mmCIF file of C-alpha atoms and ligand atoms in Angstrom:
data_model
loop_
_atom_site.group_PDB
_atom_site.id
_atom_site.type_symbol
_atom_site.label_atom_id
_atom_site.label_comp_id
_atom_site.label_asym_id
_atom_site.label_seq_id
_atom_site.Cartn_x
_atom_site.Cartn_y
_atom_site.Cartn_z
ATOM 1 C CA MET A 1 30.731 -67.009 -27.855
ATOM 2 C CA THR A 2 30.753 -63.954 -25.604
ATOM 3 C CA ASN A 3 28.979 -60.839 -26.768
ATOM 4 C CA ILE A 4 30.884 -58.293 -28.802
ATOM 5 C CA PRO A 5 31.070 -54.835 -27.111
ATOM 6 C CA VAL A 6 28.851 -52.126 -28.545
ATOM 7 C CA THR A 7 29.326 -48.346 -28.499
ATOM 8 C CA PRO A 8 25.872 -46.949 -29.357
ATOM 9 C CA ALA A 9 25.662 -44.171 -31.941
ATOM 10 C CA GLY A 10 24.727 -40.754 -30.569
ATOM 11 C CA ARG A 11 22.408 -40.104 -33.485
ATOM 12 C CA LYS A 12 19.505 -42.155 -34.709
ATOM 13 C CA SER A 13 18.961 -41.616 -38.420
ATOM 14 C CA MET A 14 15.589 -41.669 -40.088
ATOM 15 C CA VAL A 15 15.232 -44.924 -41.989
ATOM 16 C CA PRO A 16 14.411 -43.841 -45.566
ATOM 17 C CA PRO A 17 11.228 -45.118 -47.261
ATOM 18 C CA ALA A 18 11.677 -48.137 -49.544
ATOM 19 C CA ASP A 19 11.075 -46.186 -52.766
ATOM 20 C CA GLN A 20 13.920 -43.734 -52.069
ATOM 21 C CA LEU A 21 16.712 -46.210 -51.503
ATOM 22 C CA GLY A 22 18.787 -46.619 -54.660
ATOM 23 C CA PHE A 23 21.983 -48.620 -54.193
ATOM 24 C CA GLY A 24 24.913 -48.140 -51.833
ATOM 25 C CA LYS A 25 24.502 -44.490 -50.883
ATOM 26 C CA ILE A 26 22.887 -44.723 -47.456
ATOM 27 C CA PHE A 27 24.497 -46.469 -44.495
ATOM 28 C CA THR A 28 23.110 -47.540 -41.144
ATOM 29 C CA ASP A 29 24.168 -45.991 -37.813
ATOM 30 C CA HIS A 30 26.577 -48.724 -36.696
ATOM 31 C CA MET A 31 29.354 -50.876 -38.104
ATOM 32 C CA PHE A 32 31.397 -53.858 -36.986
ATOM 33 C CA VAL A 33 35.169 -53.386 -36.799
ATOM 34 C CA MET A 34 38.121 -55.582 -35.860
ATOM 35 C CA ASP A 35 41.883 -55.004 -35.931
ATOM 36 C CA TYR A 36 44.946 -57.050 -36.696
ATOM 37 C CA GLU A 37 48.572 -56.579 -35.794
ATOM 38 C CA THR A 38 51.397 -59.035 -36.342
ATOM 39 C CA GLY A 39 52.094 -60.822 -33.069
ATOM 40 C CA LYS A 40 48.657 -60.011 -31.707
ATOM 41 C CA GLY A 41 46.441 -61.517 -34.400
ATOM 42 C CA TRP A 42 42.875 -60.358 -35.032
ATOM 43 C CA HIS A 43 41.619 -58.623 -31.902
ATOM 44 C CA SER A 44 39.136 -56.138 -30.413
ATOM 45 C CA PRO A 45 35.999 -57.016 -32.400
ATOM 46 C CA GLN A 46 33.417 -54.364 -31.634
ATOM 47 C CA ILE A 47 30.363 -52.533 -32.900
ATOM 48 C CA VAL A 48 30.781 -48.760 -33.111
ATOM 49 C CA PRO A 49 28.966 -45.799 -34.684
ATOM 50 C CA TYR A 50 29.295 -45.622 -38.489
ATOM 51 C CA ASP A 51 31.699 -42.749 -39.061
ATOM 52 C CA GLN A 52 34.830 -41.543 -40.799
ATOM 53 C CA PHE A 53 38.083 -43.040 -39.555
ATOM 54 C CA SER A 54 41.704 -42.001 -39.773
ATOM 55 C CA LEU A 55 44.467 -43.617 -41.742
ATOM 56 C CA TYR A 56 48.065 -42.583 -42.436
ATOM 57 C CA PRO A 57 48.677 -41.342 -45.989
ATOM 58 C CA ALA A 58 51.307 -44.095 -46.091
ATOM 59 C CA ALA A 59 48.716 -46.800 -45.288
ATOM 60 C CA MET A 60 49.688 -49.689 -47.545
ATOM 61 C CA VAL A 61 46.229 -50.316 -49.008
ATOM 62 C CA LEU A 62 46.382 -46.887 -50.667
ATOM 63 C CA HIS A 63 49.624 -47.716 -52.451
ATOM 64 C CA TYR A 64 49.599 -51.441 -53.139
ATOM 65 C CA GLY A 65 45.938 -52.422 -53.063
ATOM 66 C CA GLN A 66 46.057 -55.151 -50.430
ATOM 67 C CA ALA A 67 42.330 -55.396 -49.744
ATOM 68 C CA ILE A 68 39.384 -57.793 -49.997
ATOM 69 C CA PHE A 69 35.626 -57.474 -49.711
ATOM 70 C CA GLU A 70 32.364 -59.384 -49.675
ATOM 71 C CA GLY A 71 28.780 -58.596 -50.589
ATOM 72 C CA MET A 72 25.727 -60.376 -49.192
ATOM 73 C CA LYS A 73 22.179 -59.429 -48.258
ATOM 74 C CA ALA A 74 19.729 -59.505 -45.349
ATOM 75 C CA PHE A 75 16.002 -59.687 -46.053
ATOM 76 C CA LYS A 76 12.841 -59.087 -44.068
ATOM 77 C CA THR A 77 10.334 -61.914 -44.393
ATOM 78 C CA GLU A 78 6.564 -61.574 -44.268
ATOM 79 C CA ASP A 79 6.562 -63.023 -40.752
ATOM 80 C CA ASN A 80 9.014 -60.319 -39.600
ATOM 81 C CA ARG A 81 12.210 -62.296 -39.430
ATOM 82 C CA ILE A 82 15.551 -60.871 -40.577
ATOM 83 C CA VAL A 83 17.321 -63.535 -42.608
ATOM 84 C CA VAL A 84 20.608 -63.762 -44.493
ATOM 85 C CA PHE A 85 21.044 -65.967 -47.554
ATOM 86 C CA ARG A 86 23.891 -68.527 -47.199
ATOM 87 C CA PRO A 87 26.022 -66.359 -44.844
ATOM 88 C CA GLN A 88 28.513 -69.157 -44.166
ATOM 89 C CA GLU A 89 29.302 -69.420 -47.885
ATOM 90 C CA TYR A 90 30.105 -65.713 -48.157
ATOM 91 C CA LEU A 91 32.217 -65.704 -44.988
ATOM 92 C CA ASN A 92 34.184 -68.738 -46.139
ATOM 93 C CA ARG A 93 34.827 -67.061 -49.496
ATOM 94 C CA PHE A 94 36.033 -63.979 -47.573
ATOM 95 C CA ASN A 95 38.775 -66.178 -46.111
ATOM 96 C CA ARG A 96 39.604 -67.654 -49.532
ATOM 97 C CA SER A 97 40.086 -64.118 -50.857
ATOM 98 C CA ALA A 98 42.175 -63.333 -47.749
ATOM 99 C CA GLU A 99 44.461 -66.253 -48.537
ATOM 100 C CA ILE A 100 45.024 -65.054 -52.119
ATOM 101 C CA LEU A 101 45.821 -61.499 -50.956
ATOM 102 C CA CYS A 102 48.036 -62.771 -48.076
ATOM 103 C CA ILE A 103 45.692 -61.269 -45.505
ATOM 104 C CA PRO A 104 45.640 -63.183 -42.178
ATOM 105 C CA ARG A 105 42.806 -65.672 -41.824
ATOM 106 C CA MET A 106 39.767 -64.468 -39.880
ATOM 107 C CA ASP A 107 37.704 -66.493 -37.419
ATOM 108 C CA VAL A 108 34.405 -67.045 -39.253
ATOM 109 C CA ALA A 109 32.603 -67.589 -35.928
ATOM 110 C CA VAL A 110 33.620 -64.092 -34.767
ATOM 111 C CA LEU A 111 32.494 -62.532 -38.060
ATOM 112 C CA HIS A 112 29.212 -64.421 -37.877
ATOM 113 C CA GLN A 113 28.617 -63.283 -34.296
ATOM 114 C CA GLY A 114 29.540 -59.696 -35.199
ATOM 115 C CA LEU A 115 27.171 -59.715 -38.161
ATOM 116 C CA LYS A 116 24.364 -61.209 -36.113
ATOM 117 C CA GLN A 117 24.687 -58.609 -33.361
ATOM 118 C CA LEU A 118 24.992 -55.794 -35.895
ATOM 119 C CA LEU A 119 21.804 -56.961 -37.639
ATOM 120 C CA GLU A 120 19.995 -57.182 -34.294
ATOM 121 C CA ILE A 121 20.933 -53.530 -33.602
ATOM 122 C CA GLU A 122 20.070 -52.350 -37.132
ATOM 123 C CA LYS A 123 17.074 -54.574 -37.839
ATOM 124 C CA GLN A 124 14.748 -51.589 -38.330
ATOM 125 C CA TRP A 125 16.863 -50.715 -41.373
ATOM 126 C CA VAL A 126 15.973 -53.854 -43.316
ATOM 127 C CA PRO A 127 13.372 -52.706 -45.849
ATOM 128 C CA GLY A 128 10.486 -55.074 -46.335
ATOM 129 C CA LYS A 129 9.272 -54.448 -49.862
ATOM 130 C CA LEU A 130 9.852 -57.193 -52.406
ATOM 131 C CA GLY A 131 13.166 -56.612 -54.164
ATOM 132 C CA THR A 132 14.634 -54.446 -51.403
ATOM 133 C CA SER A 133 17.189 -55.641 -48.874
ATOM 134 C CA LEU A 134 19.950 -54.625 -46.501
ATOM 135 C CA TYR A 135 23.238 -54.980 -48.370
ATOM 136 C CA ILE A 136 26.091 -56.243 -46.180
ATOM 137 C CA ARG A 137 29.602 -55.152 -47.126
ATOM 138 C CA PRO A 138 32.473 -56.738 -45.140
ATOM 139 C CA PHE A 139 35.966 -55.628 -46.155
ATOM 140 C CA VAL A 140 39.581 -55.668 -44.999
ATOM 141 C CA ILE A 141 42.301 -53.123 -45.751
ATOM 142 C CA ALA A 142 46.059 -53.085 -45.045
ATOM 143 C CA THR A 143 46.711 -50.157 -42.709
ATOM 144 C CA ASP A 144 50.442 -50.441 -42.007
ATOM 145 C CA PRO A 145 52.017 -47.016 -42.783
ATOM 146 C CA TYR A 146 54.880 -48.103 -45.043
ATOM 147 C CA VAL A 147 55.852 -47.074 -48.552
ATOM 148 C CA GLY A 148 57.568 -50.178 -49.857
ATOM 149 C CA VAL A 149 56.183 -53.455 -51.107
ATOM 150 C CA LYS A 150 55.877 -56.087 -48.400
ATOM 151 C CA LEU A 151 53.041 -57.708 -46.501
ATOM 152 C CA SER A 152 51.300 -55.295 -44.173
ATOM 153 C CA ASP A 153 51.682 -55.910 -40.439
ATOM 154 C CA ALA A 154 48.348 -54.246 -39.641
ATOM 155 C CA TYR A 155 44.834 -54.644 -41.036
ATOM 156 C CA LYS A 156 41.401 -53.292 -40.301
ATOM 157 C CA LEU A 157 38.170 -55.167 -40.955
ATOM 158 C CA PHE A 158 34.779 -53.505 -41.300
ATOM 159 C CA ILE A 159 31.219 -54.652 -41.859
ATOM 160 C CA ILE A 160 28.982 -51.827 -43.041
ATOM 161 C CA LEU A 161 25.300 -52.035 -43.959
ATOM 162 C CA SER A 162 23.324 -50.240 -46.659
ATOM 163 C CA PRO A 163 19.576 -50.504 -47.299
ATOM 164 C CA VAL A 164 19.090 -50.970 -51.045
ATOM 165 C CA GLY A 165 16.116 -50.515 -53.337
ATOM 166 C CA ALA A 166 14.643 -53.012 -55.754
ATOM 167 C CA TYR A 167 17.085 -53.869 -58.547
ATOM 168 C CA TYR A 168 14.153 -54.484 -60.867
ATOM 169 C CA ALA A 169 11.867 -51.664 -59.747
ATOM 170 C CA ALA A 170 10.442 -51.486 -63.293
ATOM 171 C CA GLY A 171 10.395 -55.250 -63.881
ATOM 172 C CA PHE A 172 12.953 -57.584 -65.446
ATOM 173 C CA ASN A 173 14.908 -55.819 -68.159
ATOM 174 C CA PRO A 174 17.155 -57.941 -70.409
ATOM 175 C CA VAL A 175 20.524 -56.213 -70.839
ATOM 176 C CA SER A 176 22.775 -55.731 -73.831
ATOM 177 C CA ILE A 177 26.312 -57.032 -73.312
ATOM 178 C CA LYS A 178 29.572 -56.530 -75.188
ATOM 179 C CA VAL A 179 31.938 -59.488 -75.478
ATOM 180 C CA GLU A 180 35.251 -57.763 -74.731
ATOM 181 C CA ASP A 181 37.969 -58.645 -77.232
ATOM 182 C CA LYS A 182 40.512 -55.910 -76.467
ATOM 183 C CA TYR A 183 40.943 -55.708 -72.710
ATOM 184 C CA ILE A 184 41.265 -58.489 -70.155
ATOM 185 C CA ARG A 185 40.295 -58.671 -66.509
ATOM 186 C CA ALA A 186 42.209 -61.549 -64.968
ATOM 187 C CA VAL A 187 44.535 -64.443 -65.753
ATOM 188 C CA PRO A 188 44.782 -67.898 -64.166
ATOM 189 C CA GLY A 189 47.263 -67.621 -61.338
ATOM 190 C CA GLY A 190 46.289 -63.988 -60.800
ATOM 191 C CA LEU A 191 43.620 -62.379 -58.640
ATOM 192 C CA GLY A 192 40.480 -63.224 -60.632
ATOM 193 C CA GLU A 193 39.175 -65.774 -58.152
ATOM 194 C CA ALA A 194 39.504 -63.338 -55.234
ATOM 195 C CA LYS A 195 36.977 -60.653 -54.378
ATOM 196 C CA THR A 196 39.466 -57.803 -54.373
ATOM 197 C CA PRO A 197 39.279 -54.173 -55.530
ATOM 198 C CA ALA A 198 42.100 -54.723 -58.083
ATOM 199 C CA ASN A 199 39.747 -56.733 -60.318
ATOM 200 C CA TYR A 200 37.417 -53.768 -60.453
ATOM 201 C CA ALA A 201 40.255 -51.337 -61.161
ATOM 202 C CA ALA A 202 41.175 -53.623 -64.053
ATOM 203 C CA SER A 203 37.643 -53.487 -65.455
ATOM 204 C CA LEU A 204 36.947 -49.739 -65.445
ATOM 205 C CA ARG A 205 38.398 -48.847 -68.852
ATOM 206 C CA ALA A 206 36.610 -51.595 -70.760
ATOM 207 C CA GLN A 207 33.377 -50.924 -68.888
ATOM 208 C CA GLN A 208 33.558 -47.210 -69.692
ATOM 209 C CA GLU A 209 34.144 -47.848 -73.414
ATOM 210 C CA ALA A 210 31.321 -50.394 -73.553
ATOM 211 C CA LYS A 211 28.967 -47.901 -71.845
ATOM 212 C CA LYS A 212 29.809 -45.304 -74.483
ATOM 213 C CA GLU A 213 28.934 -47.847 -77.167
ATOM 214 C CA GLY A 214 25.559 -48.401 -75.521
ATOM 215 C CA PHE A 215 26.189 -51.664 -73.654
ATOM 216 C CA ALA A 216 25.242 -52.241 -70.041
ATOM 217 C CA GLN A 217 28.119 -54.589 -69.225
ATOM 218 C CA VAL A 218 31.208 -56.330 -70.539
ATOM 219 C CA LEU A 219 31.560 -60.100 -70.904
ATOM 220 C CA TRP A 220 35.193 -61.047 -70.326
ATOM 221 C CA LEU A 221 37.050 -63.631 -72.363
ATOM 222 C CA ASP A 222 40.027 -65.667 -71.191
ATOM 223 C CA ALA A 223 43.227 -63.650 -71.224
ATOM 224 C CA VAL A 224 45.366 -66.222 -73.029
ATOM 225 C CA GLU A 225 43.391 -67.183 -76.147
ATOM 226 C CA ARG A 226 40.584 -64.564 -76.015
ATOM 227 C CA LYS A 227 38.320 -67.435 -76.883
ATOM 228 C CA TYR A 228 36.645 -68.862 -73.797
ATOM 229 C CA ILE A 229 33.996 -67.058 -71.814
ATOM 230 C CA GLU A 230 34.803 -66.065 -68.248
ATOM 231 C CA GLU A 231 32.249 -63.815 -66.543
ATOM 232 C CA VAL A 232 30.571 -60.420 -66.529
ATOM 233 C CA GLY A 233 32.123 -57.691 -64.347
ATOM 234 C CA THR A 234 30.017 -58.354 -61.275
ATOM 235 C CA MET A 235 28.185 -61.511 -62.312
ATOM 236 C CA ASN A 236 28.799 -65.047 -63.453
ATOM 237 C CA ILE A 237 27.263 -66.052 -66.760
ATOM 238 C CA PHE A 238 24.985 -68.887 -67.847
ATOM 239 C CA PHE A 239 23.873 -70.161 -71.251
ATOM 240 C CA LYS A 240 20.877 -72.381 -71.835
ATOM 241 C CA ILE A 241 21.566 -74.410 -74.948
ATOM 242 C CA ASN A 242 19.166 -77.173 -75.997
ATOM 243 C CA GLY A 243 17.668 -77.377 -72.507
ATOM 244 C CA GLU A 244 21.062 -77.652 -70.811
ATOM 245 C CA ILE A 245 22.449 -74.967 -68.528
ATOM 246 C CA ILE A 246 26.138 -74.258 -69.060
ATOM 247 C CA THR A 247 28.469 -71.961 -67.125
ATOM 248 C CA PRO A 248 32.259 -71.582 -67.431
ATOM 249 C CA ALA A 249 34.148 -73.843 -65.022
ATOM 250 C CA LEU A 250 36.074 -72.168 -62.195
ATOM 251 C CA ASN A 251 39.515 -72.050 -63.769
ATOM 252 C CA GLY A 252 41.377 -69.750 -61.398
ATOM 253 C CA SER A 253 40.490 -66.468 -63.071
ATOM 254 C CA ILE A 254 36.723 -66.488 -62.469
ATOM 255 C CA LEU A 255 35.067 -65.465 -59.210
ATOM 256 C CA GLY A 256 33.167 -68.375 -57.690
ATOM 257 C CA GLY A 257 29.810 -66.691 -57.123
ATOM 258 C CA ILE A 258 27.501 -67.885 -54.374
ATOM 259 C CA THR A 259 24.567 -67.143 -56.706
ATOM 260 C CA ARG A 260 26.321 -69.209 -59.405
ATOM 261 C CA LYS A 261 26.540 -72.112 -56.964
ATOM 262 C CA THR A 262 22.885 -71.594 -55.993
ATOM 263 C CA VAL A 263 21.803 -71.614 -59.655
ATOM 264 C CA LEU A 264 23.722 -74.827 -60.385
ATOM 265 C CA GLU A 265 22.377 -76.571 -57.274
ATOM 266 C CA THR A 266 18.819 -75.392 -57.924
ATOM 267 C CA ALA A 267 18.802 -76.429 -61.587
ATOM 268 C CA ARG A 268 20.124 -79.884 -60.644
ATOM 269 C CA HIS A 269 17.563 -80.103 -57.839
ATOM 270 C CA TRP A 270 14.901 -79.513 -60.514
ATOM 271 C CA GLY A 271 16.352 -82.316 -62.609
ATOM 272 C CA MET A 272 17.852 -80.052 -65.252
ATOM 273 C CA LYS A 273 21.253 -80.762 -66.727
ATOM 274 C CA ALA A 274 23.623 -78.095 -65.381
ATOM 275 C CA THR A 275 27.235 -78.231 -66.537
ATOM 276 C CA GLU A 276 30.418 -76.391 -65.618
ATOM 277 C CA ARG A 277 32.898 -76.465 -68.484
ATOM 278 C CA LYS A 278 34.939 -74.389 -70.877
ATOM 279 C CA ILE A 279 32.644 -72.671 -73.349
ATOM 280 C CA SER A 280 33.901 -70.529 -76.226
ATOM 281 C CA VAL A 281 32.197 -67.448 -77.574
ATOM 282 C CA GLU A 282 32.239 -69.162 -80.994
ATOM 283 C CA GLU A 283 30.216 -72.044 -79.581
ATOM 284 C CA VAL A 284 27.635 -69.627 -78.164
ATOM 285 C CA PHE A 285 27.256 -67.778 -81.467
ATOM 286 C CA ALA A 286 27.089 -71.083 -83.374
ATOM 287 C CA ALA A 287 24.378 -72.334 -81.002
ATOM 288 C CA HIS A 288 22.478 -69.138 -81.726
ATOM 289 C CA ASP A 289 22.830 -69.645 -85.490
ATOM 290 C CA GLN A 290 21.465 -73.175 -85.119
ATOM 291 C CA GLY A 291 18.517 -71.908 -83.100
ATOM 292 C CA GLN A 292 19.704 -73.727 -79.954
ATOM 293 C CA LEU A 293 20.686 -70.786 -77.748
ATOM 294 C CA GLU A 294 17.574 -70.480 -75.612
ATOM 295 C CA GLU A 295 18.647 -68.159 -72.800
ATOM 296 C CA VAL A 296 21.578 -66.195 -71.460
ATOM 297 C CA PHE A 297 21.614 -64.776 -67.954
ATOM 298 C CA GLY A 298 24.015 -63.391 -65.366
ATOM 299 C CA SER A 299 23.983 -64.389 -61.688
ATOM 300 C CA GLY A 300 25.069 -62.288 -58.733
ATOM 301 C CA THR A 301 23.988 -61.172 -55.281
ATOM 302 C CA ALA A 302 22.861 -57.706 -56.407
ATOM 303 C CA ALA A 303 20.497 -58.728 -59.237
ATOM 304 C CA VAL A 304 20.129 -62.446 -58.411
ATOM 305 C CA ILE A 305 19.403 -63.226 -62.086
ATOM 306 C CA SER A 306 19.980 -60.731 -64.891
ATOM 307 C CA PRO A 307 18.607 -61.811 -68.285
ATOM 308 C CA VAL A 308 20.802 -60.973 -71.276
ATOM 309 C CA GLY A 309 18.856 -59.868 -74.355
ATOM 310 C CA GLU A 310 21.738 -59.082 -76.710
ATOM 311 C CA LEU A 311 25.342 -60.188 -77.093
ATOM 312 C CA SER A 312 27.764 -58.324 -79.322
ATOM 313 C CA TRP A 313 31.148 -59.721 -80.375
ATOM 314 C CA LYS A 314 33.540 -58.135 -82.858
ATOM 315 C CA GLY A 315 30.721 -56.016 -84.246
ATOM 316 C CA ARG A 316 28.247 -58.889 -84.669
ATOM 317 C CA LYS A 317 25.129 -58.661 -82.504
ATOM 318 C CA ILE A 318 22.788 -61.526 -81.664
ATOM 319 C CA THR A 319 19.408 -61.248 -79.978
ATOM 320 C CA ILE A 320 18.508 -63.905 -77.446
ATOM 321 C CA ASN A 321 14.962 -65.121 -76.894
ATOM 322 C CA ASN A 322 13.548 -62.082 -78.697
ATOM 323 C CA ASN A 323 15.080 -59.848 -76.040
ATOM 324 C CA GLN A 324 12.624 -61.342 -73.547
ATOM 325 C CA THR A 325 13.268 -62.908 -70.147
ATOM 326 C CA GLY A 326 13.504 -66.675 -70.577
ATOM 327 C CA GLU A 327 11.478 -69.256 -68.719
ATOM 328 C CA THR A 328 14.423 -70.667 -66.742
ATOM 329 C CA SER A 329 15.758 -67.199 -65.874
ATOM 330 C CA GLN A 330 12.357 -66.224 -64.515
ATOM 331 C CA LYS A 331 11.892 -69.504 -62.651
ATOM 332 C CA LEU A 332 15.325 -69.250 -61.005
ATOM 333 C CA PHE A 333 14.720 -65.629 -60.037
ATOM 334 C CA ASP A 334 11.327 -66.447 -58.528
ATOM 335 C CA TYR A 335 12.683 -69.450 -56.635
ATOM 336 C CA VAL A 336 15.754 -67.745 -55.135
ATOM 337 C CA THR A 337 13.916 -64.535 -54.210
ATOM 338 C CA GLY A 338 11.056 -66.679 -52.872
ATOM 339 C CA LEU A 339 13.527 -68.362 -50.505
ATOM 340 C CA GLN A 340 15.041 -65.030 -49.505
ATOM 341 C CA TYR A 341 11.695 -63.440 -48.593
ATOM 342 C CA GLY A 342 10.440 -66.571 -46.843
ATOM 343 C CA LYS A 343 7.742 -67.337 -49.442
ATOM 344 C CA VAL A 344 9.251 -70.656 -50.542
ATOM 345 C CA ALA A 345 10.057 -73.493 -48.114
ATOM 346 C CA ASP A 346 13.830 -73.660 -47.515
ATOM 347 C CA LYS A 347 14.636 -77.303 -48.226
ATOM 348 C CA HIS A 348 18.367 -76.674 -48.494
ATOM 349 C CA GLY A 349 19.028 -74.809 -45.231
ATOM 350 C CA TRP A 350 20.219 -71.753 -47.196
ATOM 351 C CA VAL A 351 18.307 -69.131 -45.244
ATOM 352 C CA GLU A 352 19.527 -68.229 -41.767
ATOM 353 C CA GLU A 353 17.533 -66.215 -39.266
ATOM 354 C CA MET A 354 19.651 -63.458 -37.702
ATOM 355 C CA ALA A 355 17.041 -61.393 -35.818
ATOM 356 C CA ARG A 356 13.318 -61.012 -35.208
ATOM 357 C CA LEU A 357 11.317 -57.810 -35.292
HETATM 358 C C1 PLP B 401 30.832 -60.832 -56.382
HETATM 359 C C2 PLP B 401 31.181 -61.152 -57.763
HETATM 360 C C3 PLP B 401 30.385 -62.029 -58.547
HETATM 361 C C4 PLP B 401 29.073 -62.610 -58.073
HETATM 362 O O1 PLP B 401 29.214 -63.404 -56.932
HETATM 363 P P1 PLP B 401 27.961 -63.635 -55.959
HETATM 364 O O2 PLP B 401 28.562 -64.382 -54.818
HETATM 365 O O3 PLP B 401 26.969 -64.429 -56.700
HETATM 366 O O4 PLP B 401 27.449 -62.293 -55.588
HETATM 367 C C5 PLP B 401 30.827 -62.339 -59.817
HETATM 368 N N1 PLP B 401 31.975 -61.807 -60.310
HETATM 369 C C6 PLP B 401 32.734 -60.969 -59.601
HETATM 370 C C7 PLP B 401 33.984 -60.443 -60.202
HETATM 371 C C8 PLP B 401 32.367 -60.597 -58.313
HETATM 372 O O5 PLP B 401 33.135 -59.747 -57.619
#
């Protein structure tokens, strides 16, 4: 593939030190952009300075929410390589989300090339400390200036980069989660299996109420029976019951996480029983009462593994594993982060080198 044109940024920002990063507030000097118009298709991929851009107030994304996004990470290994974890998986999911939101299909090879060149230009921004990374945020918005519901005839795609600090700067911290029995996030046949801003808009109210009640996150139940477990706002969920790892099956309203897939594949690779099926909140609480609920953890790109120490449902609270990080949670976290930082041999071909320092 031919090289994508680059307009270098006039400024060169100071790359902040690893301990001052936080999450999602600092952006690198360049971004990848690409445009779409009906009749022309996706065109003009290029790398340009990170900056504000203009949009008509009538731009359709602002009125009807036709948008999708992704979230993946680049890491710096000890031998100074810049690697991305399973980039093809994330880019393929980007197209699955596009299909659900009726956004025209993108050429994954062009996105991959754009990302690779962008990372080559911005490689000094990838922090090296364990736990830190360069967060990669691709997204597409409908830009057609039209106030009326139809499919947009114009779209803009961006890939922006943000160096992020360690999620667990103070060590693993099991979180307290509220099983949401009032609000719902998604229904089968809806948008739940797409990575789209609407799912987050739908989660704000419940999340805010749960926060006020002292919970870190909400665990969503199915919208029809309010019985079966779906996922946490930004993470998929796993239960270890009697040595078996169980996660809700992808039913059309759950986001198919790449970390979820990695956890399932890794557990099976280790010879553990890892099952995708319907699991009710009643079953989880009953397993706890019988002393069989060994661990609960969330999985997602941001945290990798997030141990759950407490679950609360209709006012009843259970404590899992003494509010301590479980053995499997820890082992999965160590294995996946070990792969990402180049400390563990990559037997699966999950880690792709994008640049060298
Ligand atoms: C991104 C996301 C996840 C986690 O997916 P990963 O690919 O593992 O990062 C889970 N649920 C929702 C709603 C998400 O948007």
